[in-house]
mmCIF file with all atom_site columns, C-alpha atoms in Angstrom:
data_model
loop_
_atom_site.group_PDB
_atom_site.id
_atom_site.type_symbol
_atom_site.label_atom_id
_atom_site.label_alt_id
_atom_site.label_comp_id
_atom_site.label_asym_id
_atom_site.label_entity_id
_atom_site.label_seq_id
_atom_site.pdbx_PDB_ins_code
_atom_site.Cartn_x
_atom_site.Cartn_y
_atom_site.Cartn_z
_atom_site.occupancy
_atom_site.B_iso_or_equiv
_atom_site.pdbx_formal_charge
_atom_site.auth_seq_id
_atom_site.auth_comp_id
_atom_site.auth_asym_id
_atom_site.auth_atom_id
_atom_site.pdbx_PDB_model_num
ATOM 1   C CA . MET A 1 1   ? 100.776 96.174 207.822 1.00 76.00 ? 1210 MET A CA 1
ATOM 2   C CA . ASP A 1 2   ? 101.435 99.323 205.792 1.00 81.00 ? 1211 ASP A CA 1
ATOM 3   C CA . ASN A 1 3   ? 105.070 98.372 205.449 1.00 83.00 ? 1212 ASN A CA 1
ATOM 4   C CA . ALA A 1 4   ? 104.104 94.924 204.216 1.00 83.00 ? 1213 ALA A CA 1
ATOM 5   C CA . MET A 1 5   ? 101.690 96.471 201.745 1.00 85.00 ? 1214 MET A CA 1
ATOM 6   C CA . VAL A 1 6   ? 104.353 98.853 200.409 1.00 84.00 ? 1215 VAL A CA 1
ATOM 7   C CA . ALA A 1 7   ? 106.802 95.935 200.065 1.00 85.00 ? 1216 ALA A CA 1
ATOM 8   C CA . LEU A 1 8   ? 104.212 93.857 198.197 1.00 86.00 ? 1217 LEU A CA 1
ATOM 9   C CA . THR A 1 9   ? 103.410 96.768 195.884 1.00 87.00 ? 1218 THR A CA 1
ATOM 10  C CA . ALA A 1 10  ? 107.095 97.314 195.139 1.00 87.00 ? 1219 ALA A CA 1
ATOM 11  C CA . GLU A 1 11  ? 107.623 93.613 194.531 1.00 88.00 ? 1220 GLU A CA 1
ATOM 12  C CA . THR A 1 12  ? 104.578 93.491 192.251 1.00 89.00 ? 1221 THR A CA 1
ATOM 13  C CA . ARG A 1 13  ? 105.894 96.442 190.216 1.00 88.00 ? 1222 ARG A CA 1
ATOM 14  C CA . SER A 1 14  ? 109.298 94.782 189.883 1.00 88.00 ? 1223 SER A CA 1
ATOM 15  C CA . MET A 1 15  ? 107.625 91.555 188.745 1.00 89.00 ? 1224 MET A CA 1
ATOM 16  C CA . ARG A 1 16  ? 105.555 93.487 186.187 1.00 89.00 ? 1225 ARG A CA 1
ATOM 17  C CA . LEU A 1 17  ? 108.720 95.073 184.829 1.00 87.00 ? 1226 LEU A CA 1
ATOM 18  C CA . GLU A 1 18  ? 110.438 91.667 184.610 1.00 89.00 ? 1227 GLU A CA 1
ATOM 19  C CA . ILE A 1 19  ? 107.389 90.159 182.922 1.00 89.00 ? 1228 ILE A CA 1
ATOM 20  C CA . SER A 1 20  ? 107.279 93.068 180.484 1.00 88.00 ? 1229 SER A CA 1
ATOM 21  C CA . GLY A 1 21  ? 110.975 92.505 179.706 1.00 88.00 ? 1230 GLY A CA 1
ATOM 22  C CA . PHE A 1 22  ? 110.339 88.793 179.194 1.00 90.00 ? 1231 PHE A CA 1
ATOM 23  C CA . GLN A 1 23  ? 107.419 89.561 176.884 1.00 92.00 ? 1232 GLN A CA 1
ATOM 24  C CA . SER A 1 24  ? 109.559 91.854 174.722 1.00 90.00 ? 1233 SER A CA 1
ATOM 25  C CA . GLN A 1 25  ? 112.332 89.202 174.598 1.00 93.00 ? 1234 GLN A CA 1
ATOM 26  C CA . ILE A 1 26  ? 109.778 86.546 173.621 1.00 92.00 ? 1235 ILE A CA 1
ATOM 27  C CA . SER A 1 27  ? 108.402 88.873 170.950 1.00 92.00 ? 1236 SER A CA 1
ATOM 28  C CA . ARG A 1 28  ? 111.904 89.440 169.482 1.00 93.00 ? 1237 ARG A CA 1
ATOM 29  C CA . LEU A 1 29  ? 112.664 85.701 169.591 1.00 93.00 ? 1238 LEU A CA 1
ATOM 30  C CA . ASP A 1 30  ? 109.349 84.958 167.873 1.00 92.00 ? 1239 ASP A CA 1
ATOM 31  C CA . GLN A 1 31  ? 110.259 87.384 165.083 1.00 93.00 ? 1240 GLN A CA 1
ATOM 32  C CA . ARG A 1 32  ? 113.687 85.762 164.693 1.00 92.00 ? 1241 ARG A CA 1
ATOM 33  C CA . VAL A 1 33  ? 112.154 82.263 164.542 1.00 92.00 ? 1242 VAL A CA 1
ATOM 34  C CA . THR A 1 34  ? 109.689 83.450 161.903 1.00 90.00 ? 1243 THR A CA 1
ATOM 35  C CA . THR A 1 35  ? 112.573 84.898 159.852 1.00 90.00 ? 1244 THR A CA 1
ATOM 36  C CA . VAL A 1 36  ? 114.611 81.684 160.163 1.00 90.00 ? 1245 VAL A CA 1
ATOM 37  C CA . GLU A 1 37  ? 111.616 79.560 159.146 1.00 88.00 ? 1246 GLU A CA 1
ATOM 38  C CA . ALA A 1 38  ? 111.084 81.731 156.055 1.00 86.00 ? 1247 ALA A CA 1
ATOM 39  C CA . GLN A 1 39  ? 114.784 81.457 155.137 1.00 85.00 ? 1248 GLN A CA 1
ATOM 40  C CA . SER A 1 40  ? 114.679 77.702 155.682 1.00 84.00 ? 1249 SER A CA 1
ATOM 41  C CA . ALA A 1 41  ? 111.757 77.368 153.274 1.00 80.00 ? 1250 ALA A CA 1
ATOM 42  C CA . SER A 1 42  ? 113.684 79.515 150.789 1.00 80.00 ? 1251 SER A CA 1
ATOM 43  C CA . TRP A 1 43  ? 116.751 77.252 151.149 1.00 85.00 ? 1252 TRP A CA 1
ATOM 44  C CA . THR A 1 44  ? 114.644 74.171 150.494 1.00 83.00 ? 1253 THR A CA 1
ATOM 45  C CA . ASN A 1 45  ? 113.411 75.740 147.250 1.00 84.00 ? 1254 ASN A CA 1
ATOM 46  C CA . ARG A 1 46  ? 116.972 76.704 146.333 1.00 88.00 ? 1255 ARG A CA 1
ATOM 47  C CA . ASP A 1 47  ? 118.193 73.170 147.055 1.00 88.00 ? 1256 ASP A CA 1
ATOM 48  C CA . GLN A 1 48  ? 115.550 71.748 144.733 1.00 90.00 ? 1257 GLN A CA 1
ATOM 49  C CA . GLU A 1 49  ? 116.432 74.311 142.072 1.00 92.00 ? 1258 GLU A CA 1
ATOM 50  C CA . LEU A 1 50  ? 120.142 73.513 142.468 1.00 93.00 ? 1259 LEU A CA 1
ATOM 51  C CA . LEU A 1 51  ? 119.488 69.782 142.062 1.00 93.00 ? 1260 LEU A CA 1
ATOM 52  C CA . HIS A 1 52  ? 117.441 70.492 138.939 1.00 94.00 ? 1261 HIS A CA 1
ATOM 53  C CA . LEU A 1 53  ? 120.189 72.708 137.492 1.00 95.00 ? 1262 LEU A CA 1
ATOM 54  C CA . CYS A 1 54  ? 122.869 70.090 138.272 1.00 91.00 ? 1263 CYS A CA 1
ATOM 55  C CA . SER A 1 55  ? 120.773 67.480 136.488 1.00 90.00 ? 1264 SER A CA 1
ATOM 56  C CA . ARG A 1 56  ? 120.402 69.744 133.448 1.00 93.00 ? 1265 ARG A CA 1
ATOM 57  C CA . LEU A 1 57  ? 124.136 70.523 133.451 1.00 91.00 ? 1266 LEU A CA 1
ATOM 58  C CA . THR A 1 58  ? 125.008 66.820 133.517 1.00 88.00 ? 1267 THR A CA 1
ATOM 59  C CA . ASP A 1 59  ? 122.559 66.196 130.668 1.00 89.00 ? 1268 ASP A CA 1
ATOM 60  C CA . LEU A 1 60  ? 124.109 69.006 128.600 1.00 91.00 ? 1269 LEU A CA 1
ATOM 61  C CA . GLU A 1 61  ? 127.613 67.721 129.276 1.00 89.00 ? 1270 GLU A CA 1
ATOM 62  C CA . ASP A 1 62  ? 126.529 64.209 128.257 1.00 86.00 ? 1271 ASP A CA 1
ATOM 63  C CA . ARG A 1 63  ? 125.100 65.570 125.016 1.00 86.00 ? 1272 ARG A CA 1
ATOM 64  C CA . SER A 1 64  ? 128.212 67.607 124.254 1.00 85.00 ? 1273 SER A CA 1
ATOM 65  C CA . ARG A 1 65  ? 130.388 64.504 124.682 1.00 87.00 ? 1274 ARG A CA 1
ATOM 66  C CA . ARG A 1 66  ? 128.247 62.007 122.797 1.00 87.00 ? 1275 ARG A CA 1
ATOM 67  C CA . ASN A 1 67  ? 130.611 62.015 119.786 1.00 90.00 ? 1276 ASN A CA 1
ATOM 68  C CA . ASN A 1 68  ? 133.681 61.532 121.993 1.00 93.00 ? 1277 ASN A CA 1
ATOM 69  C CA . ILE A 1 69  ? 135.578 58.288 122.334 1.00 93.00 ? 1278 ILE A CA 1
ATOM 70  C CA . ARG A 1 70  ? 138.310 57.414 124.819 1.00 93.00 ? 1279 ARG A CA 1
ATOM 71  C CA . LEU A 1 71  ? 141.185 55.094 123.961 1.00 93.00 ? 1280 LEU A CA 1
ATOM 72  C CA . LEU A 1 72  ? 143.253 53.558 126.747 1.00 92.00 ? 1281 LEU A CA 1
ATOM 73  C CA . GLY A 1 73  ? 146.488 51.635 126.397 1.00 89.00 ? 1282 GLY A CA 1
ATOM 74  C CA . ILE A 1 74  ? 148.089 53.294 123.362 1.00 89.00 ? 1283 ILE A CA 1
ATOM 75  C CA . PRO A 1 75  ? 151.714 54.051 124.286 1.00 88.00 ? 1284 PRO A CA 1
ATOM 76  C CA . GLU A 1 76  ? 152.619 57.716 124.291 1.00 86.00 ? 1285 GLU A CA 1
ATOM 77  C CA . GLY A 1 77  ? 154.514 58.915 121.265 1.00 85.00 ? 1286 GLY A CA 1
ATOM 78  C CA . THR A 1 78  ? 153.246 56.232 118.876 1.00 87.00 ? 1287 THR A CA 1
ATOM 79  C CA . GLU A 1 79  ? 150.636 58.629 117.519 1.00 87.00 ? 1288 GLU A CA 1
ATOM 80  C CA . GLY A 1 80  ? 153.146 61.259 116.453 1.00 86.00 ? 1289 GLY A CA 1
ATOM 81  C CA . ALA A 1 81  ? 152.188 64.914 116.172 1.00 87.00 ? 1290 ALA A CA 1
ATOM 82  C CA . ASP A 1 82  ? 148.900 64.343 114.308 1.00 92.00 ? 1291 ASP A CA 1
ATOM 83  C CA . ILE A 1 83  ? 146.633 62.242 116.532 1.00 93.00 ? 1292 ILE A CA 1
ATOM 84  C CA . PRO A 1 84  ? 143.517 62.475 114.284 1.00 94.00 ? 1293 PRO A CA 1
ATOM 85  C CA . SER A 1 85  ? 145.470 61.062 111.294 1.00 93.00 ? 1294 SER A CA 1
ATOM 86  C CA . TYR A 1 86  ? 146.898 58.307 113.476 1.00 93.00 ? 1295 TYR A CA 1
ATOM 87  C CA . LEU A 1 87  ? 143.414 57.363 114.674 1.00 93.00 ? 1296 LEU A CA 1
ATOM 88  C CA . ARG A 1 88  ? 141.949 57.556 111.160 1.00 93.00 ? 1297 ARG A CA 1
ATOM 89  C CA . ASP A 1 89  ? 144.539 54.984 110.028 1.00 92.00 ? 1298 ASP A CA 1
ATOM 90  C CA . THR A 1 90  ? 144.671 52.820 113.179 1.00 91.00 ? 1299 THR A CA 1
ATOM 91  C CA . LEU A 1 91  ? 141.028 52.425 114.282 1.00 91.00 ? 1300 LEU A CA 1
ATOM 92  C CA . PRO A 1 92  ? 139.815 50.581 111.146 1.00 91.00 ? 1301 PRO A CA 1
ATOM 93  C CA . LYS A 1 93  ? 142.708 48.101 111.524 1.00 89.00 ? 1302 LYS A CA 1
ATOM 94  C CA . LEU A 1 94  ? 142.136 47.784 115.249 1.00 88.00 ? 1303 LEU A CA 1
ATOM 95  C CA . THR A 1 95  ? 138.424 46.973 114.856 1.00 88.00 ? 1304 THR A CA 1
ATOM 96  C CA . ASN A 1 96  ? 138.677 45.145 111.486 1.00 87.00 ? 1305 ASN A CA 1
ATOM 97  C CA . THR A 1 97  ? 135.993 47.483 110.140 1.00 86.00 ? 1306 THR A CA 1
ATOM 98  C CA . THR A 1 98  ? 135.785 49.610 107.028 1.00 87.00 ? 1307 THR A CA 1
ATOM 99  C CA . PHE A 1 99  ? 134.163 53.001 107.209 1.00 87.00 ? 1308 PHE A CA 1
ATOM 100 C CA . ASP A 1 100 ? 132.475 54.743 104.325 1.00 87.00 ? 1309 ASP A CA 1
ATOM 101 C CA . PRO A 1 101 ? 133.000 57.677 104.450 1.00 90.00 ? 1310 PRO A CA 1
ATOM 102 C CA . PRO A 1 102 ? 136.380 57.439 106.207 1.00 91.00 ? 1311 PRO A CA 1
ATOM 103 C CA . LEU A 1 103 ? 136.606 58.352 109.871 1.00 92.00 ? 1312 LEU A CA 1
ATOM 104 C CA . GLU A 1 104 ? 136.845 62.083 110.536 1.00 93.00 ? 1313 GLU A CA 1
ATOM 105 C CA . PHE A 1 105 ? 137.684 63.802 113.787 1.00 93.00 ? 1314 PHE A CA 1
ATOM 106 C CA . GLN A 1 106 ? 137.033 67.328 114.979 1.00 93.00 ? 1315 GLN A CA 1
ATOM 107 C CA . TRP A 1 107 ? 139.912 67.022 117.429 1.00 94.00 ? 1316 TRP A CA 1
ATOM 108 C CA . ALA A 1 108 ? 141.924 64.488 119.392 1.00 94.00 ? 1317 ALA A CA 1
ATOM 109 C CA . HIS A 1 109 ? 144.368 64.896 122.268 1.00 93.00 ? 1318 HIS A CA 1
ATOM 110 C CA . ARG A 1 110 ? 145.863 63.358 125.368 1.00 92.00 ? 1319 ARG A CA 1
ATOM 111 C CA . PRO A 1 111 ? 144.582 65.183 128.472 1.00 91.00 ? 1320 PRO A CA 1
ATOM 112 C CA . GLY A 1 112 ? 146.873 66.492 131.161 1.00 86.00 ? 1321 GLY A CA 1
ATOM 113 C CA . PRO A 1 113 ? 150.599 67.106 131.212 1.00 84.00 ? 1322 PRO A CA 1
ATOM 114 C CA . LYS A 1 114 ? 152.998 64.600 129.708 1.00 80.00 ? 1323 LYS A CA 1
ATOM 115 C CA . ARG A 1 115 ? 154.503 62.306 132.313 1.00 75.00 ? 1324 ARG A CA 1
ATOM 116 C CA . GLN A 1 116 ? 158.097 63.262 132.953 1.00 73.00 ? 1325 GLN A CA 1
ATOM 117 C CA . ASP A 1 117 ? 159.390 59.812 133.814 1.00 71.00 ? 1326 ASP A CA 1
ATOM 118 C CA . GLY A 1 118 ? 157.604 58.046 130.944 1.00 65.00 ? 1327 GLY A CA 1
ATOM 119 C CA . LYS A 1 119 ? 156.663 55.240 133.327 1.00 72.00 ? 1328 LYS A CA 1
ATOM 120 C CA . GLY A 1 120 ? 153.246 54.043 134.365 1.00 74.00 ? 1329 GLY A CA 1
ATOM 121 C CA . ARG A 1 121 ? 150.107 53.923 132.296 1.00 82.00 ? 1330 ARG A CA 1
ATOM 122 C CA . PRO A 1 122 ? 149.999 56.101 129.208 1.00 88.00 ? 1331 PRO A CA 1
ATOM 123 C CA . ARG A 1 123 ? 147.526 58.966 129.196 1.00 91.00 ? 1332 ARG A CA 1
ATOM 124 C CA . PRO A 1 124 ? 144.275 58.194 127.378 1.00 93.00 ? 1333 PRO A CA 1
ATOM 125 C CA . ILE A 1 125 ? 143.488 59.637 123.973 1.00 94.00 ? 1334 ILE A CA 1
ATOM 126 C CA . ILE A 1 126 ? 140.189 61.488 123.795 1.00 95.00 ? 1335 ILE A CA 1
ATOM 127 C CA . ALA A 1 127 ? 138.816 62.157 120.330 1.00 95.00 ? 1336 ALA A CA 1
ATOM 128 C CA . CYS A 1 128 ? 135.712 63.932 119.124 1.00 94.00 ? 1337 CYS A CA 1
ATOM 129 C CA . MET A 1 129 ? 134.361 62.291 115.998 1.00 93.00 ? 1338 MET A CA 1
ATOM 130 C CA . LEU A 1 130 ? 132.638 64.289 113.309 1.00 92.00 ? 1339 LEU A CA 1
ATOM 131 C CA . ARG A 1 131 ? 129.853 61.743 112.818 1.00 90.00 ? 1340 ARG A CA 1
ATOM 132 C CA . HIS A 1 132 ? 127.832 60.400 115.723 1.00 89.00 ? 1341 HIS A CA 1
ATOM 133 C CA . GLY A 1 133 ? 126.962 57.196 113.847 1.00 90.00 ? 1342 GLY A CA 1
ATOM 134 C CA . GLN A 1 134 ? 130.622 56.301 113.362 1.00 91.00 ? 1343 GLN A CA 1
ATOM 135 C CA . ALA A 1 135 ? 131.330 56.860 117.051 1.00 91.00 ? 1344 ALA A CA 1
ATOM 136 C CA . ARG A 1 136 ? 128.453 54.526 117.994 1.00 92.00 ? 1345 ARG A CA 1
ATOM 137 C CA . GLN A 1 137 ? 129.619 51.963 115.411 1.00 91.00 ? 1346 GLN A CA 1
ATOM 138 C CA . LEU A 1 138 ? 133.148 51.995 116.839 1.00 91.00 ? 1347 LEU A CA 1
ATOM 139 C CA . LEU A 1 139 ? 131.872 51.583 120.393 1.00 91.00 ? 1348 LEU A CA 1
ATOM 140 C CA . HIS A 1 140 ? 129.520 48.766 119.377 1.00 91.00 ? 1349 HIS A CA 1
ATOM 141 C CA . THR A 1 141 ? 132.312 46.982 117.522 1.00 89.00 ? 1350 THR A CA 1
ATOM 142 C CA . ALA A 1 142 ? 134.652 47.337 120.502 1.00 88.00 ? 1351 ALA A CA 1
ATOM 143 C CA . ARG A 1 143 ? 131.993 45.867 122.818 1.00 89.00 ? 1352 ARG A CA 1
ATOM 144 C CA . THR A 1 144 ? 131.142 42.924 120.593 1.00 90.00 ? 1353 THR A CA 1
ATOM 145 C CA . GLN A 1 145 ? 134.689 42.012 119.525 1.00 87.00 ? 1354 GLN A CA 1
ATOM 146 C CA . GLY A 1 146 ? 136.071 41.876 123.021 1.00 80.00 ? 1355 GLY A CA 1
ATOM 147 C CA . PRO A 1 147 ? 139.592 43.069 123.735 1.00 82.00 ? 1356 PRO A CA 1
ATOM 148 C CA . LEU A 1 148 ? 141.122 45.032 120.876 1.00 88.00 ? 1357 LEU A CA 1
ATOM 149 C CA . ARG A 1 149 ? 144.769 44.306 120.138 1.00 87.00 ? 1358 ARG A CA 1
ATOM 150 C CA . LEU A 1 150 ? 147.406 46.585 118.717 1.00 84.00 ? 1359 LEU A CA 1
ATOM 151 C CA . GLY A 1 151 ? 150.347 44.233 118.345 1.00 84.00 ? 1360 GLY A CA 1
ATOM 152 C CA . THR A 1 152 ? 150.793 42.794 121.825 1.00 87.00 ? 1361 THR A CA 1
ATOM 153 C CA . LEU A 1 153 ? 148.981 45.660 123.543 1.00 87.00 ? 1362 LEU A CA 1
ATOM 154 C CA . GLU A 1 154 ? 145.381 45.497 124.670 1.00 89.00 ? 1363 GLU A CA 1
ATOM 155 C CA . ILE A 1 155 ? 143.516 48.682 123.774 1.00 90.00 ? 1364 ILE A CA 1
ATOM 156 C CA . GLN A 1 156 ? 140.280 49.720 125.444 1.00 90.00 ? 1365 GLN A CA 1
ATOM 157 C CA . LEU A 1 157 ? 137.787 51.843 123.572 1.00 91.00 ? 1366 LEU A CA 1
ATOM 158 C CA . SER A 1 158 ? 134.936 53.491 125.457 1.00 89.00 ? 1367 SER A CA 1
ATOM 159 C CA . ALA A 1 159 ? 132.593 56.448 125.412 1.00 88.00 ? 1368 ALA A CA 1
ATOM 160 C CA . ASP A 1 160 ? 133.934 59.605 127.049 1.00 87.00 ? 1369 ASP A CA 1
ATOM 161 C CA . PHE A 1 161 ? 131.330 60.330 129.704 1.00 80.00 ? 1370 PHE A CA 1
ATOM 162 C CA . PRO A 1 162 ? 131.664 62.847 132.531 1.00 77.00 ? 1371 PRO A CA 1
ATOM 163 C CA . ARG A 1 163 ? 132.586 61.354 135.908 1.00 76.00 ? 1372 ARG A CA 1
ATOM 164 C CA . GLU A 1 164 ? 129.047 61.885 137.280 1.00 74.00 ? 1373 GLU A CA 1
ATOM 165 C CA . THR A 1 165 ? 127.496 59.873 134.451 1.00 75.00 ? 1374 THR A CA 1
ATOM 166 C CA . ALA A 1 166 ? 130.140 57.145 134.532 1.00 70.00 ? 1375 ALA A CA 1
ATOM 167 C CA . GLU A 1 167 ? 129.550 56.547 138.247 1.00 70.00 ? 1376 GLU A CA 1
#
Protein backbone atom coordinates (compact mmCIF):
# COMPACT_ATOMS: atom_id res chain seq x y z
CA MET A 1 0.00 0.00 0.00
CA ASP A 2 2.87 2.36 0.82
CA ASN A 3 4.48 1.59 -2.50
CA ALA A 4 1.24 2.36 -4.31
CA MET A 5 0.92 5.60 -2.38
CA VAL A 6 4.48 6.65 -3.27
CA ALA A 7 3.82 5.81 -6.94
CA LEU A 8 0.60 7.84 -6.92
CA THR A 9 2.35 10.79 -5.28
CA ALA A 10 5.15 10.68 -7.85
CA GLU A 11 2.66 10.42 -10.69
CA THR A 12 0.65 13.33 -9.28
CA ARG A 13 3.79 15.49 -9.05
CA SER A 14 4.71 14.64 -12.64
CA MET A 15 1.19 15.53 -13.77
CA ARG A 16 1.38 18.84 -11.88
CA LEU A 17 4.65 19.64 -13.63
CA GLU A 18 3.15 18.77 -17.03
CA ILE A 19 0.06 20.85 -16.28
CA SER A 20 2.26 23.75 -15.18
CA GLY A 21 4.22 23.45 -18.44
CA PHE A 22 0.97 23.40 -20.42
CA GLN A 23 -0.27 26.47 -18.56
CA SER A 24 2.90 28.42 -19.38
CA GLN A 25 2.65 27.34 -23.05
CA ILE A 26 -1.01 28.41 -23.14
CA SER A 27 -0.07 31.73 -21.55
CA ARG A 28 2.64 32.35 -24.20
CA LEU A 29 0.26 31.35 -27.01
CA ASP A 30 -2.41 33.67 -25.60
CA GLN A 31 0.08 36.55 -25.65
CA ARG A 32 1.05 35.76 -29.25
CA VAL A 33 -2.61 35.62 -30.33
CA THR A 34 -3.24 38.97 -28.64
CA THR A 35 -0.25 40.47 -30.49
CA VAL A 36 -1.41 39.06 -33.84
CA GLU A 37 -4.94 40.37 -33.29
CA ALA A 38 -3.56 43.85 -32.54
CA GLN A 39 -1.38 43.75 -35.68
CA SER A 40 -4.34 42.55 -37.74
CA ALA A 41 -6.43 45.50 -36.58
CA SER A 42 -3.50 47.78 -37.43
CA TRP A 43 -3.27 46.25 -40.93
CA THR A 44 -6.98 46.82 -41.50
CA ASN A 45 -6.51 50.50 -40.66
CA ARG A 46 -3.47 50.66 -42.94
CA ASP A 47 -5.41 49.00 -45.77
CA GLN A 48 -8.15 51.60 -45.45
CA GLU A 49 -5.58 54.39 -45.35
CA LEU A 50 -3.81 52.94 -48.40
CA LEU A 51 -7.09 52.78 -50.35
CA HIS A 52 -7.80 56.39 -49.41
CA LEU A 53 -4.32 57.50 -50.49
CA CYS A 54 -4.61 55.59 -53.79
CA SER A 55 -7.93 57.32 -54.44
CA ARG A 56 -6.38 60.73 -53.73
CA LEU A 57 -3.39 59.93 -55.96
CA THR A 58 -5.66 58.96 -58.84
CA ASP A 59 -7.67 62.16 -58.34
CA LEU A 60 -4.48 64.26 -58.39
CA GLU A 61 -3.23 62.50 -61.50
CA ASP A 62 -6.60 63.08 -63.19
CA ARG A 63 -6.42 66.77 -62.34
CA SER A 64 -2.85 67.10 -63.58
CA ARG A 65 -3.83 65.56 -66.93
CA ARG A 66 -7.09 67.42 -67.50
CA ASN A 67 -5.51 69.68 -70.15
CA ASN A 68 -3.95 66.73 -71.98
CA ILE A 69 -5.22 65.32 -75.24
CA ARG A 70 -4.18 62.11 -76.98
CA LEU A 71 -4.10 61.77 -80.75
CA LEU A 72 -3.99 58.31 -82.32
CA GLY A 73 -3.39 57.47 -85.96
CA ILE A 74 -1.03 60.27 -87.05
CA PRO A 75 1.86 58.63 -88.92
CA GLU A 76 5.25 59.09 -87.32
CA GLY A 77 7.44 61.71 -88.91
CA THR A 78 4.61 63.79 -90.38
CA GLU A 79 4.79 66.19 -87.45
CA GLY A 80 8.44 67.07 -87.98
CA ALA A 81 10.63 68.26 -85.13
CA ASP A 82 8.11 70.75 -83.68
CA ILE A 83 5.00 68.81 -82.64
CA PRO A 84 3.22 71.76 -80.94
CA SER A 85 3.44 73.85 -84.16
CA TYR A 86 2.21 70.90 -86.20
CA LEU A 87 -0.77 70.46 -83.88
CA ARG A 88 -1.50 74.20 -83.80
CA ASP A 89 -1.79 74.14 -87.61
CA THR A 90 -3.42 70.70 -88.05
CA LEU A 91 -6.08 70.49 -85.31
CA PRO A 92 -8.22 73.43 -86.54
CA LYS A 93 -8.27 71.88 -90.04
CA LEU A 94 -8.94 68.42 -88.66
CA THR A 95 -11.94 69.57 -86.59
CA ASN A 96 -13.12 72.36 -88.95
CA THR A 97 -13.03 74.76 -85.99
CA THR A 98 -11.48 78.16 -85.51
CA PHE A 99 -9.93 79.04 -82.19
CA ASP A 100 -9.63 82.53 -80.81
CA PRO A 101 -7.04 82.83 -79.34
CA PRO A 102 -5.08 80.27 -81.39
CA LEU A 103 -4.30 76.91 -79.85
CA GLU A 104 -1.30 76.92 -77.52
CA PHE A 105 0.50 73.95 -76.05
CA GLN A 106 2.76 73.64 -73.04
CA TRP A 107 4.34 70.54 -74.55
CA ALA A 108 3.65 67.69 -76.95
CA HIS A 109 5.49 64.43 -77.57
CA ARG A 110 5.21 60.82 -78.63
CA PRO A 111 5.74 58.54 -75.61
CA GLY A 112 8.17 55.66 -75.62
CA PRO A 113 11.03 54.79 -77.93
CA LYS A 114 10.67 55.15 -81.68
CA ARG A 115 9.84 51.86 -83.36
CA GLN A 116 12.87 50.54 -85.18
CA ASP A 117 11.04 48.74 -87.96
CA GLY A 118 8.59 51.58 -88.65
CA LYS A 119 5.79 49.03 -88.95
CA GLY A 120 2.66 48.67 -86.88
CA ARG A 121 0.59 51.40 -85.33
CA PRO A 122 2.24 54.77 -84.88
CA ARG A 123 2.85 55.94 -81.33
CA PRO A 124 0.20 58.33 -80.02
CA ILE A 125 0.86 62.04 -79.63
CA ILE A 126 0.16 63.38 -76.16
CA ALA A 127 -0.15 67.14 -75.84
CA CYS A 128 -0.76 69.40 -72.87
CA MET A 129 -2.83 72.39 -73.88
CA LEU A 130 -2.36 75.76 -72.25
CA ARG A 131 -6.09 76.44 -71.95
CA HIS A 132 -8.47 73.93 -70.40
CA GLY A 133 -11.45 75.33 -72.32
CA GLN A 134 -9.78 74.70 -75.68
CA ALA A 135 -8.96 71.13 -74.69
CA ARG A 136 -12.61 70.51 -73.75
CA GLN A 137 -13.78 72.19 -76.97
CA LEU A 138 -11.51 69.96 -79.06
CA LEU A 139 -12.71 66.82 -77.28
CA HIS A 140 -16.36 67.85 -77.62
CA THR A 141 -15.90 68.57 -81.32
CA ALA A 142 -14.18 65.22 -81.87
CA ARG A 143 -17.05 63.41 -80.12
CA THR A 144 -19.82 65.18 -82.01
CA GLN A 145 -18.22 65.14 -85.47
CA GLY A 146 -17.50 61.45 -85.46
CA PRO A 147 -14.33 60.11 -87.05
CA LEU A 148 -11.80 62.81 -87.85
CA ARG A 149 -10.00 62.46 -91.17
CA LEU A 150 -6.53 63.58 -92.13
CA GLY A 151 -6.44 62.76 -95.82
CA THR A 152 -7.32 59.07 -95.94
CA LEU A 153 -6.31 58.43 -92.33
CA GLU A 154 -8.77 58.23 -89.46
CA ILE A 155 -7.51 60.15 -86.44
CA GLN A 156 -8.82 59.57 -82.93
CA LEU A 157 -8.77 62.37 -80.41
CA SER A 158 -9.37 61.61 -76.74
CA ALA A 159 -8.60 62.80 -73.24
CA ASP A 160 -5.35 61.50 -71.76
CA PHE A 161 -6.51 59.77 -68.60
CA PRO A 162 -4.42 57.48 -66.41
CA ARG A 163 -5.03 53.76 -66.94
CA GLU A 164 -6.92 53.44 -63.62
CA THR A 165 -9.41 56.13 -64.62
CA ALA A 166 -9.80 54.88 -68.18
CA GLU A 167 -10.70 51.39 -66.96
